[in-house]
Coordinates of C-alpha atoms and ligand atoms in Angstrom, one line a residue:
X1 CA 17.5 -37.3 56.7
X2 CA 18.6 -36.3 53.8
X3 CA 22.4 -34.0 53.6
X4 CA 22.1 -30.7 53.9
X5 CA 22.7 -28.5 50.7
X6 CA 26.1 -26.6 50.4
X7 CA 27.2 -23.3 48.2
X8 CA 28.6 -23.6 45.2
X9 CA 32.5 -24.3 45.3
X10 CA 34.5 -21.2 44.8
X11 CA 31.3 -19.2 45.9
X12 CA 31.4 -17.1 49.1
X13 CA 28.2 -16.5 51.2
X14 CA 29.4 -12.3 52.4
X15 CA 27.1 -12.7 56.1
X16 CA 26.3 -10.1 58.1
X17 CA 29.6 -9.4 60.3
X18 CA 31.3 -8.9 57.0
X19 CA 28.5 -7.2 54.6
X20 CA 28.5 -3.8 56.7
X21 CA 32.5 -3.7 55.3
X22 CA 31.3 -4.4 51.6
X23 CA 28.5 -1.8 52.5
X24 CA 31.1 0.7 52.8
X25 CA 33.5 0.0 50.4
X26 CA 30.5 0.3 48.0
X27 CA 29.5 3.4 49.3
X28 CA 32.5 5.1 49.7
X29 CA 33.9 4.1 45.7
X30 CA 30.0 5.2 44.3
X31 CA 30.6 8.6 45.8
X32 CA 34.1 8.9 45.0
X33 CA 32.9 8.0 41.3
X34 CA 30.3 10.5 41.4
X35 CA 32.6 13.4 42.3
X36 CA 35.4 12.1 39.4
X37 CA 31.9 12.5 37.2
X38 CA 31.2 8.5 36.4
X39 CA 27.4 7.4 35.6
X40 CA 26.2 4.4 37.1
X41 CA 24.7 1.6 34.2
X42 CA 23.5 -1.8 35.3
X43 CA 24.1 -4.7 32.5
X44 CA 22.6 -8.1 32.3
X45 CA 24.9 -11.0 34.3
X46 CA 24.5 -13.2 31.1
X47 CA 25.3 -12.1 27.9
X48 CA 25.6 -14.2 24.8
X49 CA 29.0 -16.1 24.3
X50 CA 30.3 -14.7 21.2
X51 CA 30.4 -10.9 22.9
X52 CA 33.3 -12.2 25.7
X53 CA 34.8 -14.5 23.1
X54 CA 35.5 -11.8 20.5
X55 CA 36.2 -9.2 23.0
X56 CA 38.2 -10.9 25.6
X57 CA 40.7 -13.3 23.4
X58 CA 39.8 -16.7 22.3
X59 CA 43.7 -17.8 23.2
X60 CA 42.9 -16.0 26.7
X61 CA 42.7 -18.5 29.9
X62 CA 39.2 -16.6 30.6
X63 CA 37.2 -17.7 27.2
X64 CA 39.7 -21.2 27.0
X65 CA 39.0 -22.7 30.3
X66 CA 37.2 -20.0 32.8
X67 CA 33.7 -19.5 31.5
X68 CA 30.7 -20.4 33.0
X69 CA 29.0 -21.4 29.0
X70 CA 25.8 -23.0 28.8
X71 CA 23.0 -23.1 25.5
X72 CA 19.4 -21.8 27.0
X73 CA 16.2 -22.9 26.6
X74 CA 15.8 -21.6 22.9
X75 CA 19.8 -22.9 22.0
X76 CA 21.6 -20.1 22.6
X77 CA 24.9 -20.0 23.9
X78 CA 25.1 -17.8 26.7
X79 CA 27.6 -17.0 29.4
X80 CA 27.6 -15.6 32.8
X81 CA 29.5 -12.4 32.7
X82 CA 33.5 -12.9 33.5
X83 CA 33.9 -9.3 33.1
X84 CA 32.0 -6.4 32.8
X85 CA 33.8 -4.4 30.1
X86 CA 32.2 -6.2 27.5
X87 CA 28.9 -5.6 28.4
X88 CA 29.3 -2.1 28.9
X89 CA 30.9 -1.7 25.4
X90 CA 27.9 -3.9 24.0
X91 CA 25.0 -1.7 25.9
X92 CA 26.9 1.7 24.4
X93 CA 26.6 0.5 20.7
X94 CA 23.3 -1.6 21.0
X95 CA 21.7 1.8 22.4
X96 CA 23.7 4.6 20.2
X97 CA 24.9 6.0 23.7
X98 CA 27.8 8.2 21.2
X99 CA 25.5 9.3 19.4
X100 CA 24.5 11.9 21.6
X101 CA 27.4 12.0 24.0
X102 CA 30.2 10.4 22.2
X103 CA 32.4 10.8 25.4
X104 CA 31.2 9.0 28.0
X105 CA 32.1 8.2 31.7
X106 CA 30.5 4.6 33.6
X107 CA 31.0 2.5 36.6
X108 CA 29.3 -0.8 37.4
X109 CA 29.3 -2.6 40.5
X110 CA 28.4 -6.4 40.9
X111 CA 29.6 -9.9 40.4
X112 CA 31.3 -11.7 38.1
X113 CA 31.6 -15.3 37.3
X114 CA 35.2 -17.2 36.1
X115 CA 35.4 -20.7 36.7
X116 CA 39.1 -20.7 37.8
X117 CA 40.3 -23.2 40.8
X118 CA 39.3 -21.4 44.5
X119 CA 42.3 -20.5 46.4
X120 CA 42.9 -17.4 48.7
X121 CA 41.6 -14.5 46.8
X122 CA 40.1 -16.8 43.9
X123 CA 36.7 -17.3 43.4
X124 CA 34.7 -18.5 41.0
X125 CA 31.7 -15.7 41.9
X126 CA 33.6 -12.6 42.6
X127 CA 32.4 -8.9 42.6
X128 CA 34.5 -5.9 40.7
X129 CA 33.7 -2.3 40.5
X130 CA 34.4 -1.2 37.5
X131 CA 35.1 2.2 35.6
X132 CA 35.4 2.9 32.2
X133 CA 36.1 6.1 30.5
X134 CA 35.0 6.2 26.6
X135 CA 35.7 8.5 23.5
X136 CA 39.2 10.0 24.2
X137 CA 42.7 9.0 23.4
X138 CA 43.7 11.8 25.8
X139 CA 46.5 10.4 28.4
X140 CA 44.6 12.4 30.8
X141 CA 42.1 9.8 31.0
X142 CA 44.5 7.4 31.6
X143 CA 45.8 9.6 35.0
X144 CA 42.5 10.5 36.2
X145 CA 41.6 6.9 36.7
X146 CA 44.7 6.3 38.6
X147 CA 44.3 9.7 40.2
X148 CA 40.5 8.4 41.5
X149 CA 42.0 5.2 42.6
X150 CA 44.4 6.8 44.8
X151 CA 41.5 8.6 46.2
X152 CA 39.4 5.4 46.7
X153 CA 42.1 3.6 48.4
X154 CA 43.3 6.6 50.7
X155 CA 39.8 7.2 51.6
X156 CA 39.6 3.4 52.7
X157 CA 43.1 3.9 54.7
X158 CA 44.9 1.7 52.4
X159 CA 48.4 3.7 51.4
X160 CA 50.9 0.6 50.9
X161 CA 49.4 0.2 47.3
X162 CA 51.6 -0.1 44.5
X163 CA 50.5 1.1 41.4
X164 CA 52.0 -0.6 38.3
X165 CA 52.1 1.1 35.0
X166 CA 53.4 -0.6 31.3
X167 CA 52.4 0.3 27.7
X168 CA 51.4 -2.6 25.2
X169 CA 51.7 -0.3 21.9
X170 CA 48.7 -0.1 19.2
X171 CA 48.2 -1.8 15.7
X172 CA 51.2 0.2 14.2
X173 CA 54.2 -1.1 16.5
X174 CA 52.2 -4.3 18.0
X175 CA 53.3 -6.2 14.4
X176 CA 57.3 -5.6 15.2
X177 CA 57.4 -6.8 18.7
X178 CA 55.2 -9.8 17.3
X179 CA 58.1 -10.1 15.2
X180 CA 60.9 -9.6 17.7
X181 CA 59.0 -12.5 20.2
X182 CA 58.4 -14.8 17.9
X183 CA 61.9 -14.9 16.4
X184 CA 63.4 -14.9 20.0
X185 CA 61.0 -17.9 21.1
X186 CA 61.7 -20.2 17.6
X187 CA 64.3 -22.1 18.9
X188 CA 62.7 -22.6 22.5
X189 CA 59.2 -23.3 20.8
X190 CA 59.9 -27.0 21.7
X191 CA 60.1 -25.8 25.5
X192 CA 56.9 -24.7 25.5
X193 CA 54.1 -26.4 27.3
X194 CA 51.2 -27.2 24.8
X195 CA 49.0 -24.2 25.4
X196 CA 51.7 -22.1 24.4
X197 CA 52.6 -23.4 21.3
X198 CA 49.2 -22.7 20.3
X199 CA 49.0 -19.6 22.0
X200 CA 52.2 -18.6 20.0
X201 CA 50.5 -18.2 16.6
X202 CA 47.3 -16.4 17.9
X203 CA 48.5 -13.7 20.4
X204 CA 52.3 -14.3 21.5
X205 CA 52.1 -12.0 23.8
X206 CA 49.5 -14.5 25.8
X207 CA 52.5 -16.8 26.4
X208 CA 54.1 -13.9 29.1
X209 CA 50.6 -14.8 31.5
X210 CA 51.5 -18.7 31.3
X211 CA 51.9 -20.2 34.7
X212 CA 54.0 -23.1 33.7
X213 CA 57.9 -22.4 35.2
X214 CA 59.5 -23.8 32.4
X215 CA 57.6 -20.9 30.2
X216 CA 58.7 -18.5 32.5
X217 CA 62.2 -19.8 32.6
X218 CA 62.2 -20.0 28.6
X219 CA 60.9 -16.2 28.4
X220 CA 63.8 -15.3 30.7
X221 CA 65.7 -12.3 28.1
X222 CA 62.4 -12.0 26.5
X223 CA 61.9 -8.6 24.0
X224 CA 60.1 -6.3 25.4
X225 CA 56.9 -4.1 24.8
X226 CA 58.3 -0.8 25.6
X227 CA 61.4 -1.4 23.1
X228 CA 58.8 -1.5 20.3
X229 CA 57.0 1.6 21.0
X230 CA 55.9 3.5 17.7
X231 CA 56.5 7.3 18.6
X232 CA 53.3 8.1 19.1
X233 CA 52.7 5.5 21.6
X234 CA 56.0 6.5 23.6
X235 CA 55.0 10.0 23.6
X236 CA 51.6 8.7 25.1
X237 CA 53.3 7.0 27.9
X238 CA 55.7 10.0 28.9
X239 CA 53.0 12.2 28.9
X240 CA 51.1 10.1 31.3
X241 CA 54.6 10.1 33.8
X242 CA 54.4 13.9 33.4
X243 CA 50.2 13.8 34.6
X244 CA 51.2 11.1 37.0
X245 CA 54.6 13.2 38.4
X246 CA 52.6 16.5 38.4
X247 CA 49.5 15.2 40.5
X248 CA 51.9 13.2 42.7
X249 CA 51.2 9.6 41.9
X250 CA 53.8 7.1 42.8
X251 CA 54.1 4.7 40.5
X252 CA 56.6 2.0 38.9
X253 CA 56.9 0.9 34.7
X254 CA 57.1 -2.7 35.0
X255 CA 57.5 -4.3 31.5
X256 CA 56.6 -7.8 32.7
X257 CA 52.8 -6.7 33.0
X258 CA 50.4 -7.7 30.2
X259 CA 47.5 -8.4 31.5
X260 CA 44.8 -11.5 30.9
X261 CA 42.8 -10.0 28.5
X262 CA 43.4 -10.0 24.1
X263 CA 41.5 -6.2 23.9
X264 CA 44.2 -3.6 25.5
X265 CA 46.2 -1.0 23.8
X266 CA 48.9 1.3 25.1
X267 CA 48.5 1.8 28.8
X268 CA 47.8 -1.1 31.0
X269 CA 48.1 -1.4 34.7
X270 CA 47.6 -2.9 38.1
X271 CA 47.5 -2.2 41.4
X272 CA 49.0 -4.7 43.7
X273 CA 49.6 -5.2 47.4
X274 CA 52.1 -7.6 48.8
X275 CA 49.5 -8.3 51.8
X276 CA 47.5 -10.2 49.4
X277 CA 49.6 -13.6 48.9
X278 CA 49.6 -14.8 45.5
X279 CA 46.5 -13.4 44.1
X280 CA 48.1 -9.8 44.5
X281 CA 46.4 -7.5 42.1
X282 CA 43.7 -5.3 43.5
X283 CA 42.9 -3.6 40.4
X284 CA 43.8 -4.3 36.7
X285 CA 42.7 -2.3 33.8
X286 CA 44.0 -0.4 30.5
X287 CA 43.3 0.9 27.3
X288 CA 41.2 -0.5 24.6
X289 CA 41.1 1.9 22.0
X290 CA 40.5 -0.6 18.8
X291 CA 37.2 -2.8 21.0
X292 CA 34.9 -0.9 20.5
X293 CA 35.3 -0.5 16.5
X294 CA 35.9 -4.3 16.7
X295 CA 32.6 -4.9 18.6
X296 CA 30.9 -3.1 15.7
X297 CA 30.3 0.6 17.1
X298 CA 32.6 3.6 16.2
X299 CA 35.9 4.1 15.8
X300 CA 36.5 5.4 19.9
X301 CA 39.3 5.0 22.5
X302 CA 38.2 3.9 26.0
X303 CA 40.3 3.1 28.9
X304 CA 38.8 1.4 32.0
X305 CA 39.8 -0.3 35.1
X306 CA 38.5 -3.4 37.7
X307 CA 38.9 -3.6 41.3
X308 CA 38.5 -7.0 43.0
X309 CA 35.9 -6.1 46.0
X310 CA 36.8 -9.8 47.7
X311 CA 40.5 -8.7 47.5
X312 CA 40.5 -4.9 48.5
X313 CA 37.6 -5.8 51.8
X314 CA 40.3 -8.6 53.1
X315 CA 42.9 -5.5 52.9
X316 CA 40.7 -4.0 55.0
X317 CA 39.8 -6.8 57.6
X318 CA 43.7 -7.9 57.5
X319 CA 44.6 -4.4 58.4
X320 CA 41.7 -3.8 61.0
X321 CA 39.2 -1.6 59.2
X322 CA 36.5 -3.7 59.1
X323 CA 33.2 -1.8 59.6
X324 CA 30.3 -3.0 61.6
X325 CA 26.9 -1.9 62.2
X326 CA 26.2 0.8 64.1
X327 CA 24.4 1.0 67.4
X328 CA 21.0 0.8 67.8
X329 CA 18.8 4.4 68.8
X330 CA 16.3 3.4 70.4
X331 CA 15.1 -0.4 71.8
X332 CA 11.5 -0.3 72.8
X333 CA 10.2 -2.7 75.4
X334 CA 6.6 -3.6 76.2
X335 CA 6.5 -5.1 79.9
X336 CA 3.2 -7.0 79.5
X337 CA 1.1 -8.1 76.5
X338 CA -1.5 -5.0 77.2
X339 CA 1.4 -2.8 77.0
X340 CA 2.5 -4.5 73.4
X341 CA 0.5 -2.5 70.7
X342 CA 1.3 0.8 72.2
X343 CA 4.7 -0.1 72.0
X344 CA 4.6 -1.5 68.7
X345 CA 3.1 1.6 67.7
X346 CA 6.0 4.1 69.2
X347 CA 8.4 1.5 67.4
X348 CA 7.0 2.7 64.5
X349 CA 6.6 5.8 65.1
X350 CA 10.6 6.3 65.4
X351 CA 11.4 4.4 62.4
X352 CA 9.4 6.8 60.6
X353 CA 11.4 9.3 62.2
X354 CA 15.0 7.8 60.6
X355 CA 15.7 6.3 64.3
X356 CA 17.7 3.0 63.9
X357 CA 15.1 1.3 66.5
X358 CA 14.2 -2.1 67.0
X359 CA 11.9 -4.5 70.1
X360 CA 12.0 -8.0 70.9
X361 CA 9.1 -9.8 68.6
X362 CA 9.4 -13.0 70.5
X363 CA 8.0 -11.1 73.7
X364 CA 9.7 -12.6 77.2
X365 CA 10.2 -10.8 80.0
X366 CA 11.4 -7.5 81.0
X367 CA 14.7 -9.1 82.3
X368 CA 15.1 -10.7 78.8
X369 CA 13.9 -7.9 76.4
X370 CA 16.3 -5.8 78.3
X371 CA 19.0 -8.5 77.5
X372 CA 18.4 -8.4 74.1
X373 CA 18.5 -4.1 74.2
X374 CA 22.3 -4.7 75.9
X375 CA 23.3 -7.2 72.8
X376 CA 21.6 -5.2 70.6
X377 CA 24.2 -2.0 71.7
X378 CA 20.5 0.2 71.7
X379 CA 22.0 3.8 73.2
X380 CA 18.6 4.1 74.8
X381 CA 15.6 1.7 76.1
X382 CA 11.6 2.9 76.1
X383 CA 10.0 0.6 78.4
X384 CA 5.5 0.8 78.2
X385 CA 4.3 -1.0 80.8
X386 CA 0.0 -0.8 82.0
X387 CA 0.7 1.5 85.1
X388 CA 3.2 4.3 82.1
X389 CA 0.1 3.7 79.9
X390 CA -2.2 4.4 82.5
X391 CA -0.2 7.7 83.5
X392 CA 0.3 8.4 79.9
X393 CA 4.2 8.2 80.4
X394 CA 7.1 6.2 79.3
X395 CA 10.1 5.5 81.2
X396 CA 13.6 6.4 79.3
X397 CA 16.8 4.4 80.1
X398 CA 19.6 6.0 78.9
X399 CA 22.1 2.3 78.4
X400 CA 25.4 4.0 78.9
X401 CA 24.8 6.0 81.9
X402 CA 22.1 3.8 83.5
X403 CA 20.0 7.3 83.9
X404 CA 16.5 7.1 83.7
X405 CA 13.5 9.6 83.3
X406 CA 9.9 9.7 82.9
X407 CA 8.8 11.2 79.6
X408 CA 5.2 12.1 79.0
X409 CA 3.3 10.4 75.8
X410 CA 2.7 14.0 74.6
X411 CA 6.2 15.1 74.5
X412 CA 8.0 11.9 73.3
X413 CA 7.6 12.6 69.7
X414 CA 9.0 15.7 70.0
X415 CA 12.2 14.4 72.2
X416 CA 12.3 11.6 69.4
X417 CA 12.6 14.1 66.9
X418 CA 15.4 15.9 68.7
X419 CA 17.5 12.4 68.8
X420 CA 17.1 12.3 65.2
X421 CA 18.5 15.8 64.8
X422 CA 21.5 15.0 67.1
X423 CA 21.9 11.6 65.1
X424 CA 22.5 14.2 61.8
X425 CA 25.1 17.0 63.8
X426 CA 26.6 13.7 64.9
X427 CA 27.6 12.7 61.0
Ligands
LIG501 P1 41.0 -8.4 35.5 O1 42.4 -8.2 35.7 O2 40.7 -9.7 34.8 O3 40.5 -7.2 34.6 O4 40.2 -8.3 36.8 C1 40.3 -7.1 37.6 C2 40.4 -7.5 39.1 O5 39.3 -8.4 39.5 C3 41.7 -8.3 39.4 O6 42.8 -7.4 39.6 C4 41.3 -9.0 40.7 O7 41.4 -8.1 41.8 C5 39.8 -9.2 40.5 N1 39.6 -10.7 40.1 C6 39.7 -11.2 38.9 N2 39.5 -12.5 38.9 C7 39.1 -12.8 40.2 C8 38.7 -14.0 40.9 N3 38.6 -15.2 40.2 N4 38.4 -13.9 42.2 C9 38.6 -12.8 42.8 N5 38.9 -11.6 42.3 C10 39.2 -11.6 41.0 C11 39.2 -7.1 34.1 O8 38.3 -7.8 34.5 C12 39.0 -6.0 33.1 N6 37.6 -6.0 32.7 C13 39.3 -4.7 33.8 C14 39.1 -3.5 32.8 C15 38.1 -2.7 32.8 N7 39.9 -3.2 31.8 C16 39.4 -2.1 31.2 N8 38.3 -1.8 31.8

């Protein structure tokens, strides 16, 4: 025989047991989007190379080592999305979206694809939703985003988040801290593992991400961002603290953020958990107020944000909030073969209804079908047999009481529409 076929390494089958969680966390963040005024776009899962390369950082671990790269049929190179920034910046210039609303508000929900090695919280196909606000410098933007991520994670229950704020300057005061780094790293240059060296003359401030201790110890005294801060940029940052102070937002500066990716500007953060082991970020995002000019379309701030769905659901299983399906309405039973088409046809009949109602296709007998009702959790059980036909009546079974009742054919519609308006008093 020949071996059966696994998954993908680093790529997580989400079964049924877990889904209903995902199904809610989904839910839950597409409403709380709606109400903060976001716009759902969809954007292709491949996208050619050179958008992620130019956007993302070529001296970034992501385009480096992380993409999944290939050329298609016709030579292209493409690559599976890492990211969904990118293609949402790419979609708003391709289609002139500022021309007729230059200020613009979407989220976008789905996978993404990084070839990094699998450990807890790591996968190579893992699923973000992400938010991005476009067309305004205003440091409002920046606090309603962390102002609708509080939301999202209270809403969910979570409340031992830790919300992580740092600014990286723009193109005015990025040049001096350049400066300051590079002259405080030329005599421990040698120190540095290979990528860093490297790294060192195309973004510096890539070298604060590098995972190599002897990096780390080397950047130990390091300059700092936010000593460099133009005036314009510090005055951005303290007027988000006011926003953030003034909606009550909790939140700590930590200078030692950067962030993995080449595009931000000003205000970065993350939102991190120490339930989560090593991979403890939640959330990451920031401003990008030079991509979209670089990527070819206007000249337009933007600030956005990603929240790692495989990280925030095992909050939610770890602190037991995992969600599961709910009962079933109605189980219908058909106690002999003659029986079976009327029943199939009431089965029907209440799904068309909204009941949540299900039978045993297999057939077996009444002992078994009423098994399967019990597994099933069904809050009630309509068992047909020839001598109910015959009398025009089915009998009821209510599952947690054991009560039961004979309900004539003619009326059962109606009852069945009553369950249904119960089932909506009940939400
Ligand atoms: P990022 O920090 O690369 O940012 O990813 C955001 C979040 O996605 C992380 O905080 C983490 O929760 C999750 N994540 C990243 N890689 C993995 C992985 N291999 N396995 C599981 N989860 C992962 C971005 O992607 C930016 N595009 C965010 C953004 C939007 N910035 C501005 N707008």
């Amino acid at each position: 025989m020949e071996g059966r076929i696994q998954a993908v390494r680093g790529m997580k089958d989400i079964l049924p047991g877990e889904v209903e969680t995902w199904q809610a966390v989904e839910a839950l963040a597409r409403k709380i989007l709606e109400i903060y005024g976001f716009s759902e776009i969809r954007i292709p899962l491949l996208e050619r190379t050179e958008l992620f390369a130019r956007s993302i950082g070529e001296a970034t671990d992501i385009v480096e080592k992380e993409m999944y790269t290939f050329r298609d049929r016709s030579d292209i190179s493409v690559t599976l999305r890492p990211e969904a920034t990118a293609g949402i910046l790419r979609a708003y210039i391709q289609h002139g979206l500022y021309r007729t609303q230059p200020f613009q508000k979407f989220y976008c929900i789905g996978p993404m694809f990084r070839y990094e090695r699998p450990q807890k919280g790591r996968y190579r196909q893992f699923h973000q939703i992400d938010a991005e606000i476009l067309g305004s410098p205003d440091p409002r933007c920046d606090a309603e985003l962390l102002a609708m991520l509080r939301t999202l994670f209270e809403g969910m229950g979570l409340r031992e988040l830790d919300f992580q704020i740092n600014s990286l300057g723009c193109r005015s005061c990025r040049p001096s801290f350049k400066e300051a780094i590079l002259s405080f790293l030329r005599d421990r240059e040698t120190r540095l593992c290979e990528d860093c060296r490297r790294r060192l003359q195309i973004n510096p401030l890539r070298i604060f991400d590098c995972k190599v201790p002897q990096c780390q110890e080397n950047l130990r005294g390091a300059p700092q961002t936010l000593e460099h801060l133009c005036g314009p940029c510090r005055d951005h940052l303290e007027s988000l603290e006011r926003h953030l102070n003034s909606l009550e937002i909790p939140y700590t500066v930590n200078s030692l953020i950067v962030r993995g990716l080449d595009y931000y500007t000003r205000t970065i953060f993350e939102v991190i958990s120490s339930d989560l082991g090593a991979q403890n970020a939640v959330c990451g995002g920031g401003r990008y107020d030079n991509l979209i000019e670089e990527l070819g379309g206007p000249d337009m701030p933007a600030i956005g944000f990603a929240i790692g769905e495989e990280r925030l659901v095992s909050l939610l299983l770890e602190g037991g909030r995992q969600r599961s399906r709910p009962p079933l309405d109605l189980f219908v039973v058909a106690v002999d073969a003659r029986a079976e088409s009327e029943a199939f046809l009431w089965l029907d009949r209440a799904r068309r209804l909204g009941l949540r109602a299900e039978t045993d296709l297999r057939g077996g007998s009444l002992k078994s079908q009423l098994r399967r009702a019990h597994k099933l959790s069904a809050r009630r059980v309509l068992i047909l047999g020839e001598r109910e036909l015959h009398q025009r009546r089915a009998l009821l079974k209510a599952m947690d009481s054991g009560e039961q009742e004979e309900v004539p054919l003619d009326r059962l519609e109606a009852q069945m529409a009553e369950w249904v308006q119960g089932l909506r008093e009940e939400k």
